[in-house]
Amino acid sequence: MTQPTIETRVIHLISQLVPVKSQDIKPEQRLRDDLGMDSVSSMELLSMLAEDFELDVGVEDVADVHTVAQTIELVKVFLAKKAA
Amino acid sequence: MSDAVAAPVSSRPPALVLGAAGFLGLNLVDALVADGQQPRCGRRARTNVLALRQRKVPLVQADFDAPETLREAMKGIDVVYHLGGHYPRLSLDLEKERHIGLTRLERVLDAAAETGVRRLVYVSSTATVAPRTDGSGSTEVDLFDTPPTWGAYHDLKWHLEARALAEKRWEVVVACPGACLGPWDLRMGTSTMLVGLARGLDVPHPDGLVSWVDARDVAKGLLALGTMTDPPRRVLLSAESIRLQSLLEVAAAFYGVTAPPALSDAEALAFADAEEHRAAEGGPRARLARELVDLIIHGPFIDATRSRHQLGVTYRPLDETLRDFDAWARRVRFIPTKSTQEAAP
């Protein structure tokens, strides 16, 4: 069994917060305008990511994330920081 | 804080904070840590714990719908700070909200009894404080004899506080904070109006007395209630009671804007009810919550002298609270600075 990619894991977590199936979530989609998230659920998503990937994401980092692709990129950046 | 007797840090059993990830919870955690404590922080599975993780405090599952997690969280705990009382998202179904709130509180009280908790500091609301007919300030003795019939929030808070005060198995003390302002209002409760003003948005509101208080001062009061040897049974926490319109005018001047005029009580109630129905049908969050309208138009004048004298709380002035809230809100970008204005949500 192959390990899920970062993209797959992020999209799976997003799908737990919005009424959209994982397979219908695309990187270019905007968390708010396209997926219906608000500031509270955006922060909840970052919290879930922080726990799932064991990242030290801060509250202030949420403001930089507007799309699925940016969410994935944020996880990659923090994973790289953790590995450094 | 002459009445407060602080035990040496090393000998003090840990405290548990229920609702630690919330506005007051985060400020209380900061106060406990500043006091040299290492609080255990209760969280639910879906709680936003970003701010708690930043504080490097121990997190523990404490789900009000899973009593076994409450018992586990309270093992070895001396003092429980219960800041997680049910807050109805909407005010449309009074019976349902009351049932949820009382069921969850009962589970907390039972878990505390079973695990030998010595004291529970229950955080209620000034919604339970009855106004005086002569217009003088209401104090800790002013309780409604029966639940106010203004809405689900007042009804729920009255029932919850009455249940907490009826507890006989161990010590329960009740704190009634007013409208909290200050840093770490991540879910944008009472701070919504400030952010709206700062962003130049319409801020629909009624007028009435609002007993505001900085959340950091509430945290100091709660800390005193949890640590002092002979705490008062009920304490009101408020810096001052002023007209909401006056508070918004101060905030508007701070942001260099003009405060919008207040709606009449009837207009505000109708607007909030319409907003709640729209939100209940899957729309965005209500722009004016019904409980806020009820709290403002029925707000009593509060005399919080006891908290000053017995808990040693010194309330900070409004301008300091506004300044610190603004700095925090810009840091987390709830209020955009020029450089972030385009990227702001």
mmCIF file of C-alpha atoms in Angstrom, chain A residues 7-80:
data_model
loop_
_atom_site.group_PDB
_atom_site.id
_atom_site.type_symbol
_atom_site.label_atom_id
_atom_site.label_comp_id
_atom_site.label_asym_id
_atom_site.label_seq_id
_atom_site.Cartn_x
_atom_site.Cartn_y
_atom_site.Cartn_z
ATOM 1 C CA GLU A 7 -1.657 16.653 -1.467
ATOM 2 C CA THR A 8 -3.945 13.703 -0.778
ATOM 3 C CA ARG A 9 -3.753 14.165 2.978
ATOM 4 C CA VAL A 10 -4.453 17.900 2.783
ATOM 5 C CA ILE A 11 -7.400 17.410 0.444
ATOM 6 C CA HIS A 12 -8.777 14.669 2.680
ATOM 7 C CA LEU A 13 -8.678 17.034 5.679
ATOM 8 C CA ILE A 14 -10.345 19.803 3.683
ATOM 9 C CA SER A 15 -13.099 17.392 2.670
ATOM 10 C CA GLN A 16 -13.892 16.866 6.360
ATOM 11 C CA LEU A 17 -14.741 20.555 6.706
ATOM 12 C CA VAL A 18 -16.668 21.279 3.515
ATOM 13 C CA PRO A 19 -19.586 19.559 1.782
ATOM 14 C CA VAL A 20 -17.409 18.540 -1.160
ATOM 15 C CA LYS A 21 -15.967 15.090 -1.842
ATOM 16 C CA SER A 22 -12.174 14.669 -1.899
ATOM 17 C CA GLN A 23 -12.140 13.767 -5.580
ATOM 18 C CA ASP A 24 -13.912 17.022 -6.444
ATOM 19 C CA ILE A 25 -11.437 19.272 -4.607
ATOM 20 C CA LYS A 26 -8.859 20.816 -6.930
ATOM 21 C CA PRO A 27 -5.652 22.717 -6.066
ATOM 22 C CA GLU A 28 -6.767 25.895 -7.800
ATOM 23 C CA GLN A 29 -9.983 26.147 -5.787
ATOM 24 C CA ARG A 30 -10.346 28.958 -3.263
ATOM 25 C CA LEU A 31 -11.151 27.849 0.270
ATOM 26 C CA ARG A 32 -13.807 30.497 0.792
ATOM 27 C CA ASP A 33 -15.322 31.402 -2.550
ATOM 28 C CA ASP A 34 -15.244 27.919 -4.072
ATOM 29 C CA LEU A 35 -15.419 25.592 -1.069
ATOM 30 C CA GLY A 36 -17.532 27.686 1.289
ATOM 31 C CA MET A 37 -15.097 27.904 4.189
ATOM 32 C CA ASP A 38 -15.092 30.907 6.520
ATOM 33 C CA SER A 39 -12.432 32.356 8.804
ATOM 34 C CA VAL A 40 -13.327 29.916 11.577
ATOM 35 C CA SER A 41 -13.205 26.780 9.428
ATOM 36 C CA SER A 42 -10.015 28.028 7.736
ATOM 37 C CA MET A 43 -8.381 28.191 11.117
ATOM 38 C CA GLU A 44 -9.817 24.808 12.017
ATOM 39 C CA LEU A 45 -8.243 23.406 8.868
ATOM 40 C CA LEU A 46 -4.833 24.802 9.781
ATOM 41 C CA SER A 47 -5.255 23.351 13.259
ATOM 42 C CA MET A 48 -6.012 19.913 11.810
ATOM 43 C CA LEU A 49 -3.018 20.187 9.510
ATOM 44 C CA ALA A 50 -0.782 21.215 12.402
ATOM 45 C CA GLU A 51 -1.842 18.144 14.347
ATOM 46 C CA ASP A 52 -1.859 15.714 11.439
ATOM 47 C CA PHE A 53 1.594 16.728 10.193
ATOM 48 C CA GLU A 54 2.904 17.800 13.629
ATOM 49 C CA LEU A 55 3.710 21.319 12.453
ATOM 50 C CA ASP A 56 4.238 24.501 14.445
ATOM 51 C CA VAL A 57 1.823 26.544 12.368
ATOM 52 C CA GLY A 58 0.830 29.843 13.965
ATOM 53 C CA VAL A 59 -2.531 31.589 14.029
ATOM 54 C CA GLU A 60 -1.041 34.368 11.903
ATOM 55 C CA ASP A 61 -0.134 31.906 9.137
ATOM 56 C CA VAL A 62 -3.808 31.319 8.344
ATOM 57 C CA ALA A 63 -4.114 34.705 6.668
ATOM 58 C CA ASP A 64 -1.692 33.687 3.929
ATOM 59 C CA VAL A 65 -3.734 30.702 2.838
ATOM 60 C CA HIS A 66 -6.556 31.269 0.363
ATOM 61 C CA THR A 67 -6.484 28.282 -1.977
ATOM 62 C CA VAL A 68 -6.051 24.529 -1.765
ATOM 63 C CA ALA A 69 -2.683 24.850 -3.518
ATOM 64 C CA GLN A 70 -1.508 27.450 -0.978
ATOM 65 C CA THR A 71 -2.572 25.113 1.829
ATOM 66 C CA ILE A 72 -0.505 22.299 0.357
ATOM 67 C CA GLU A 73 2.428 24.653 -0.130
ATOM 68 C CA LEU A 74 2.206 25.851 3.467
ATOM 69 C CA VAL A 75 2.406 22.258 4.707
ATOM 70 C CA LYS A 76 5.429 21.610 2.498
ATOM 71 C CA VAL A 77 7.181 24.744 3.767
ATOM 72 C CA PHE A 78 6.592 23.837 7.407
ATOM 73 C CA LEU A 79 7.614 20.222 6.838
ATOM 74 C CA ALA A 80 10.842 21.482 5.304
#
